[in-house]
Amino acid sequence: MKKNYWFRVIIFLVILISTDRILGIFCACLYSNSTDGSIQKINYSIKTASEDNIILGSSRAQNHFIPSYFNKNIGGSTYNCGFGGQGLQFSFIQLNEIIHRRIPNIVILEVSPNILQEIESIDKLKVLLPLHFYSQEIHDLFVQSNIMEELKFSSKLYPYNSTIISLIYSNLIQKKDSSLGFVPLYGLLDTSKFNYKKYSEENFKFIPSSNILELEKIIHLCRIHKINLFLVISPIYNTNSNFLSIIKQTKVICDSNQNLHLLDYSTLYGNCKQSKYFKDPLHLNILGAMNFSDTISKKIKEYLLPKVKL
């Protein structure tokens, strides 16, 4: 009787492990060939990106910087690695992986006050779980001496748990990223529903020390590889005293670093004066992105021009 029991247990475990391995391999193939925009961008930025000019940041980077303008005004190739909802830690991981392949000439990091003051969360970074096997740094990010997490990674299916449905769907629909990582936003900000009082009170006044550390890691990485780093604050519909405090702190961090330029364009379109360029208070629409991309790429070109001695 005992022999039969243990035999059934062993058979069950063999089937379970085999199923996990087979489904894990299947999901890995789906992930590599996925046409989902977010998955494509993660795959490309971590595994392939090697352009001359790299744009990093959150959704404000993703929606505000059009690579074709940088190609035209600065030269070389450009890719927008901006990823909605992510912060500085995500940008550092992307840049670190890119530098393993090729050192870019220019890195543009969008440093929105709202991102600088938002505390980083490991949960947001779980979009990188499927690539834990690709990079030791990504693997270590999740494990961090946590035995339970290490055990979870013994399952080949675990990294894809939250993406299986989208993986299947995105492999059925063929579409390719033709905008080099840029994601346009359409529509206009409804100024009649904009709550000025709430907007001016909803932000913190200081950059958390953890975010300062991540920002300094990016600055250090660019400095040791002699990369021209531009920290850019793209237009905001309505700045406030808290935002201005964050921007001031950012300037202090930047003042002591070489090969680093802080370009503050937060009030480019005047506080609440040109709503035609905005989709919402923090994001430009396609018209705003076109105008801003042309402006900022020309400004960066000026910084790169050799200084003529009189």
Short mmCIF file of C-alpha atoms in Angstrom, two decimals:
data_model
loop_
_atom_site.label_atom_id
_atom_site.label_comp_id
_atom_site.label_asym_id
_atom_site.label_seq_id
_atom_site.Cartn_x
_atom_site.Cartn_y
_atom_site.Cartn_z
CA MET A 1 0.00 0.00 0.00
CA LYS A 2 2.78 2.43 0.96
CA LYS A 3 4.66 1.64 -2.24
CA ASN A 4 1.61 2.53 -4.33
CA TYR A 5 1.13 5.77 -2.39
CA TRP A 6 4.71 6.97 -2.92
CA PHE A 7 4.65 5.83 -6.51
CA ARG A 8 1.55 8.01 -7.14
CA VAL A 9 3.22 10.95 -5.35
CA ILE A 10 6.33 10.62 -7.51
CA ILE A 11 4.25 10.37 -10.70
CA PHE A 12 2.26 13.43 -9.66
CA LEU A 13 5.44 15.44 -9.00
CA VAL A 14 6.96 14.38 -12.33
CA ILE A 15 3.81 15.46 -14.17
CA LEU A 16 3.67 18.74 -12.22
CA ILE A 17 7.31 19.61 -12.86
CA SER A 18 7.11 18.56 -16.52
CA THR A 19 3.96 20.64 -17.06
CA ASP A 20 5.60 23.63 -15.39
CA ARG A 21 8.67 23.29 -17.64
CA ILE A 22 6.66 22.88 -20.83
CA LEU A 23 4.33 25.79 -20.08
CA GLY A 24 7.31 27.91 -19.00
CA ILE A 25 9.07 27.28 -22.32
CA PHE A 26 5.82 28.01 -24.19
CA CYS A 27 5.34 31.32 -22.33
CA ALA A 28 8.99 32.28 -22.93
CA CYS A 29 8.45 31.84 -26.68
CA LEU A 30 5.24 33.87 -26.54
CA TYR A 31 7.01 36.59 -24.57
CA SER A 32 9.91 36.84 -27.05
CA ASN A 33 7.50 37.16 -29.98
CA SER A 34 4.85 39.29 -28.28
CA THR A 35 3.58 42.35 -30.15
CA ASP A 36 2.22 43.95 -26.99
CA GLY A 37 3.67 47.48 -26.88
CA SER A 38 4.86 47.31 -23.28
CA ILE A 39 6.42 43.86 -23.65
CA GLN A 40 8.08 44.86 -26.91
CA LYS A 41 9.62 47.89 -25.22
CA ILE A 42 10.88 45.90 -22.22
CA ASN A 43 12.34 43.23 -24.48
CA TYR A 44 13.98 45.74 -26.79
CA SER A 45 15.40 48.06 -24.12
CA ILE A 46 16.83 45.23 -22.02
CA LYS A 47 18.05 42.91 -24.78
CA THR A 48 18.66 44.91 -27.95
CA ALA A 49 18.71 48.73 -27.73
CA SER A 50 22.05 50.18 -28.83
CA GLU A 51 21.11 53.56 -30.29
CA ASP A 52 23.27 56.70 -30.14
CA ASN A 53 20.68 58.60 -28.13
CA ILE A 54 18.63 56.97 -25.36
CA ILE A 55 15.55 58.51 -23.71
CA LEU A 56 14.60 57.28 -20.23
CA GLY A 57 11.82 58.01 -17.77
CA SER A 58 8.17 57.35 -17.01
CA SER A 59 5.07 58.02 -19.12
CA ARG A 60 6.12 61.67 -19.47
CA ALA A 61 9.22 60.47 -21.31
CA GLN A 62 7.22 57.91 -23.29
CA ASN A 63 4.60 60.46 -24.40
CA HIS A 64 6.71 63.63 -24.79
CA PHE A 65 9.88 62.74 -26.74
CA ILE A 66 9.57 61.84 -30.43
CA PRO A 67 12.80 60.11 -31.59
CA SER A 68 12.54 61.28 -35.21
CA TYR A 69 13.05 64.92 -34.09
CA PHE A 70 16.23 63.95 -32.24
CA ASN A 71 17.49 62.00 -35.25
CA LYS A 72 16.89 65.06 -37.45
CA ASN A 73 18.19 67.78 -35.12
CA ILE A 74 20.99 65.97 -33.29
CA GLY A 75 21.89 63.15 -35.66
CA GLY A 76 22.44 59.46 -35.11
CA SER A 77 19.77 57.03 -33.95
CA THR A 78 17.36 57.47 -31.03
CA TYR A 79 15.13 55.16 -29.02
CA ASN A 80 12.55 56.16 -26.41
CA CYS A 81 12.81 53.73 -23.48
CA GLY A 82 10.27 55.68 -21.39
CA PHE A 83 7.83 53.39 -19.61
CA GLY A 84 4.56 54.45 -18.00
CA GLY A 85 4.29 54.03 -14.24
CA GLN A 86 7.98 53.28 -13.68
CA GLY A 87 10.56 55.31 -11.79
CA LEU A 88 14.30 55.88 -11.58
CA GLN A 89 15.17 52.31 -10.57
CA PHE A 90 13.59 50.97 -13.76
CA SER A 91 15.50 53.55 -15.84
CA PHE A 92 18.77 52.58 -14.16
CA ILE A 93 18.20 48.90 -14.98
CA GLN A 94 17.48 49.75 -18.63
CA LEU A 95 20.56 51.96 -18.94
CA ASN A 96 22.80 49.43 -17.20
CA GLU A 97 21.74 46.70 -19.64
CA ILE A 98 22.15 48.99 -22.67
CA ILE A 99 25.70 49.94 -21.62
CA HIS A 100 26.64 46.24 -21.54
CA ARG A 101 26.13 46.27 -25.33
CA ARG A 102 27.13 49.77 -26.35
CA ILE A 103 27.83 53.10 -24.68
CA PRO A 104 25.38 55.72 -26.04
CA ASN A 105 26.51 59.25 -26.89
CA ILE A 106 23.57 60.92 -25.16
CA VAL A 107 21.19 59.88 -22.39
CA ILE A 108 18.09 61.99 -21.81
CA LEU A 109 16.34 61.33 -18.51
CA GLU A 110 12.95 62.95 -17.89
CA VAL A 111 12.90 63.86 -14.20
CA SER A 112 9.34 64.84 -13.42
CA PRO A 113 8.81 66.22 -9.89
CA ASN A 114 5.96 63.74 -9.42
CA ILE A 115 8.28 60.81 -10.21
CA LEU A 116 11.14 62.13 -8.09
CA GLN A 117 8.89 62.35 -5.04
CA GLU A 118 7.15 58.99 -5.51
CA ILE A 119 8.57 56.19 -3.36
CA GLU A 120 9.80 53.26 -5.46
CA SER A 121 7.95 49.94 -5.21
CA ILE A 122 9.23 46.46 -6.04
CA ASP A 123 5.69 45.57 -7.16
CA LYS A 124 5.94 47.98 -10.10
CA LEU A 125 9.19 46.37 -11.19
CA LYS A 126 7.54 42.95 -11.50
CA VAL A 127 7.00 43.68 -15.19
CA LEU A 128 10.67 42.61 -15.45
CA LEU A 129 10.04 39.17 -13.92
CA PRO A 130 10.09 37.33 -17.28
CA LEU A 131 13.65 38.61 -17.84
CA HIS A 132 15.07 37.45 -14.50
CA PHE A 133 16.95 34.67 -16.33
CA TYR A 134 18.44 37.12 -18.82
CA SER A 135 20.16 39.41 -16.33
CA GLN A 136 21.76 38.58 -12.99
CA GLU A 137 21.04 42.16 -11.85
CA ILE A 138 17.31 41.71 -12.52
CA HIS A 139 17.29 38.32 -10.80
CA ASP A 140 19.06 39.73 -7.74
CA LEU A 141 16.60 42.63 -7.64
CA PHE A 142 13.75 40.25 -6.85
CA VAL A 143 15.57 37.70 -4.76
CA GLN A 144 17.59 40.00 -2.45
CA SER A 145 18.45 37.13 -0.09
CA ASN A 146 14.76 36.16 0.11
CA ILE A 147 14.64 32.36 0.16
CA MET A 148 10.92 32.26 -0.70
CA GLU A 149 11.47 34.33 -3.85
CA GLU A 150 14.38 32.08 -4.83
CA LEU A 151 12.10 29.06 -4.48
CA LYS A 152 9.43 30.70 -6.63
CA PHE A 153 11.95 31.06 -9.44
CA SER A 154 12.39 27.29 -9.47
CA SER A 155 9.08 27.38 -11.35
CA LYS A 156 9.53 28.26 -15.02
CA LEU A 157 5.91 29.40 -15.20
CA TYR A 158 6.02 31.76 -12.19
CA PRO A 159 7.52 34.80 -14.01
CA TYR A 160 4.63 34.79 -16.51
CA ASN A 161 1.73 34.32 -14.05
CA SER A 162 0.28 37.79 -14.56
CA THR A 163 0.90 38.02 -18.32
CA ILE A 164 -0.31 34.72 -19.79
CA ILE A 165 -3.60 36.07 -21.23
CA SER A 166 -1.98 39.19 -22.72
CA LEU A 167 0.82 37.04 -24.14
CA ILE A 168 -1.62 34.80 -26.01
CA TYR A 169 -3.68 37.76 -27.23
CA SER A 170 -0.67 39.79 -28.37
CA ASN A 171 0.68 36.87 -30.37
CA LEU A 172 -2.59 36.63 -32.28
CA ILE A 173 -2.45 40.28 -33.37
CA GLN A 174 0.55 41.30 -35.45
CA LYS A 175 1.71 44.87 -34.91
CA LYS A 176 5.15 46.42 -34.80
CA ASP A 177 6.55 49.40 -32.94
CA SER A 178 7.16 51.93 -35.72
CA SER A 179 7.56 54.97 -33.46
CA LEU A 180 10.85 53.94 -31.81
CA GLY A 181 9.27 53.71 -28.37
CA PHE A 182 7.25 56.92 -28.53
CA VAL A 183 3.56 56.60 -27.59
CA PRO A 184 1.36 59.52 -28.74
CA LEU A 185 -1.58 60.85 -26.76
CA TYR A 186 -4.58 62.40 -28.50
CA GLY A 187 -7.22 64.77 -27.22
CA LEU A 188 -7.31 67.99 -25.22
CA LEU A 189 -7.22 68.78 -21.53
CA ASP A 190 -10.67 69.70 -20.21
CA THR A 191 -9.76 72.86 -18.30
CA SER A 192 -13.31 73.21 -16.94
CA LYS A 193 -12.72 70.13 -14.77
CA PHE A 194 -9.22 71.05 -13.62
CA ASN A 195 -9.13 71.44 -9.83
CA TYR A 196 -6.41 74.05 -9.17
CA LYS A 197 -6.69 73.85 -5.37
CA LYS A 198 -6.45 70.05 -5.22
CA TYR A 199 -3.63 70.00 -7.75
CA SER A 200 -1.58 72.50 -5.76
CA GLU A 201 -1.90 70.53 -2.51
CA GLU A 202 -1.54 66.92 -3.58
CA ASN A 203 2.24 66.73 -3.87
CA PHE A 204 5.09 66.24 -1.41
CA LYS A 205 7.87 68.81 -1.04
CA PHE A 206 10.95 66.60 -0.75
CA ILE A 207 12.71 63.94 -2.80
CA PRO A 208 12.95 60.66 -0.80
CA SER A 209 16.53 59.59 -0.07
CA SER A 210 15.97 56.34 -2.00
CA ASN A 211 15.17 58.31 -5.16
CA ILE A 212 18.18 60.56 -4.68
CA LEU A 213 20.31 57.40 -4.50
CA GLU A 214 18.81 56.03 -7.74
CA LEU A 215 19.32 59.37 -9.50
CA GLU A 216 22.93 59.51 -8.36
CA LYS A 217 23.47 55.94 -9.61
CA ILE A 218 22.35 57.00 -13.08
CA ILE A 219 24.53 60.12 -12.94
CA HIS A 220 27.52 58.03 -11.80
CA LEU A 221 26.97 55.43 -14.53
CA CYS A 222 26.96 58.16 -17.20
CA ARG A 223 29.98 59.90 -15.68
CA ILE A 224 32.25 56.83 -15.60
CA HIS A 225 31.33 56.03 -19.22
CA LYS A 226 31.68 59.69 -20.30
CA ILE A 227 28.09 59.89 -21.55
CA ASN A 228 26.46 63.28 -22.05
CA LEU A 229 23.54 63.17 -19.60
CA PHE A 230 20.63 65.58 -19.91
CA LEU A 231 18.09 65.69 -17.12
CA VAL A 232 14.97 67.22 -18.64
CA ILE A 233 11.82 68.43 -16.91
CA SER A 234 9.25 68.49 -19.67
CA PRO A 235 6.24 70.88 -19.69
CA ILE A 236 3.64 70.76 -16.92
CA TYR A 237 0.24 72.41 -17.29
CA ASN A 238 0.32 73.99 -13.84
CA THR A 239 3.38 74.02 -11.58
CA ASN A 240 3.00 74.68 -7.86
CA SER A 241 5.20 75.49 -4.88
CA ASN A 242 5.82 71.81 -4.14
CA PHE A 243 6.90 71.10 -7.71
CA LEU A 244 9.19 74.14 -7.65
CA SER A 245 10.74 72.87 -4.41
CA ILE A 246 11.46 69.49 -6.02
CA ILE A 247 12.98 71.19 -9.07
CA LYS A 248 15.21 73.31 -6.82
CA GLN A 249 16.45 70.19 -5.00
CA THR A 250 17.15 68.54 -8.37
CA LYS A 251 19.28 71.51 -9.39
CA VAL A 252 21.32 71.21 -6.20
CA ILE A 253 22.02 67.52 -6.97
CA CYS A 254 23.10 68.41 -10.51
CA ASP A 255 25.35 71.38 -9.70
CA SER A 256 28.28 69.27 -8.53
CA ASN A 257 28.32 66.87 -11.49
CA GLN A 258 30.18 67.18 -14.80
CA ASN A 259 28.87 65.90 -18.16
CA LEU A 260 25.42 66.70 -16.80
CA HIS A 261 22.92 69.32 -17.88
CA LEU A 262 19.57 70.08 -16.24
CA LEU A 263 17.05 71.56 -18.68
CA ASP A 264 13.94 72.83 -16.93
CA TYR A 265 11.10 73.23 -19.44
CA SER A 266 8.32 72.77 -16.89
CA THR A 267 6.83 76.22 -17.73
CA LEU A 268 7.56 76.18 -21.47
CA TYR A 269 3.91 76.71 -22.33
CA GLY A 270 3.19 79.07 -19.44
CA ASN A 271 1.24 78.05 -16.38
CA CYS A 272 -2.29 77.25 -17.57
CA LYS A 273 -1.91 79.39 -20.70
CA GLN A 274 -1.64 76.88 -23.55
CA SER A 275 -3.94 73.98 -22.83
CA LYS A 276 -3.98 73.04 -26.54
CA TYR A 277 -0.68 71.20 -25.98
CA PHE A 278 -1.92 69.00 -23.11
CA LYS A 279 -3.87 65.77 -22.85
CA ASP A 280 -4.01 66.09 -19.04
CA PRO A 281 -2.14 68.25 -16.48
CA LEU A 282 0.99 66.08 -16.61
CA HIS A 283 1.00 64.83 -20.19
CA LEU A 284 1.40 66.53 -23.56
CA ASN A 285 -0.81 65.49 -26.45
CA ILE A 286 0.67 64.74 -29.88
CA LEU A 287 0.74 68.44 -30.84
CA GLY A 288 2.58 69.33 -27.63
CA ALA A 289 4.99 66.40 -28.06
CA MET A 290 5.87 67.49 -31.59
CA ASN A 291 6.47 71.09 -30.53
CA PHE A 292 8.44 70.15 -27.43
CA SER A 293 10.55 67.46 -29.15
CA ASP A 294 11.64 69.96 -31.78
CA THR A 295 12.47 72.56 -29.11
CA ILE A 296 14.39 70.31 -26.73
CA SER A 297 16.34 68.44 -29.42
CA LYS A 298 17.58 71.75 -30.87
CA LYS A 299 18.57 72.96 -27.38
CA ILE A 300 20.53 69.74 -26.74
CA LYS A 301 22.24 70.18 -30.10
CA GLU A 302 23.43 73.63 -28.94
CA TYR A 303 25.04 72.09 -25.86
CA LEU A 304 26.88 69.56 -28.02
CA LEU A 305 28.31 72.10 -30.46
CA PRO A 306 32.00 72.84 -29.87
CA LYS A 307 32.58 76.16 -28.14
CA VAL A 308 34.26 78.70 -30.39
CA LYS A 309 37.00 80.69 -28.70
CA LEU A 310 36.96 84.40 -29.56
#
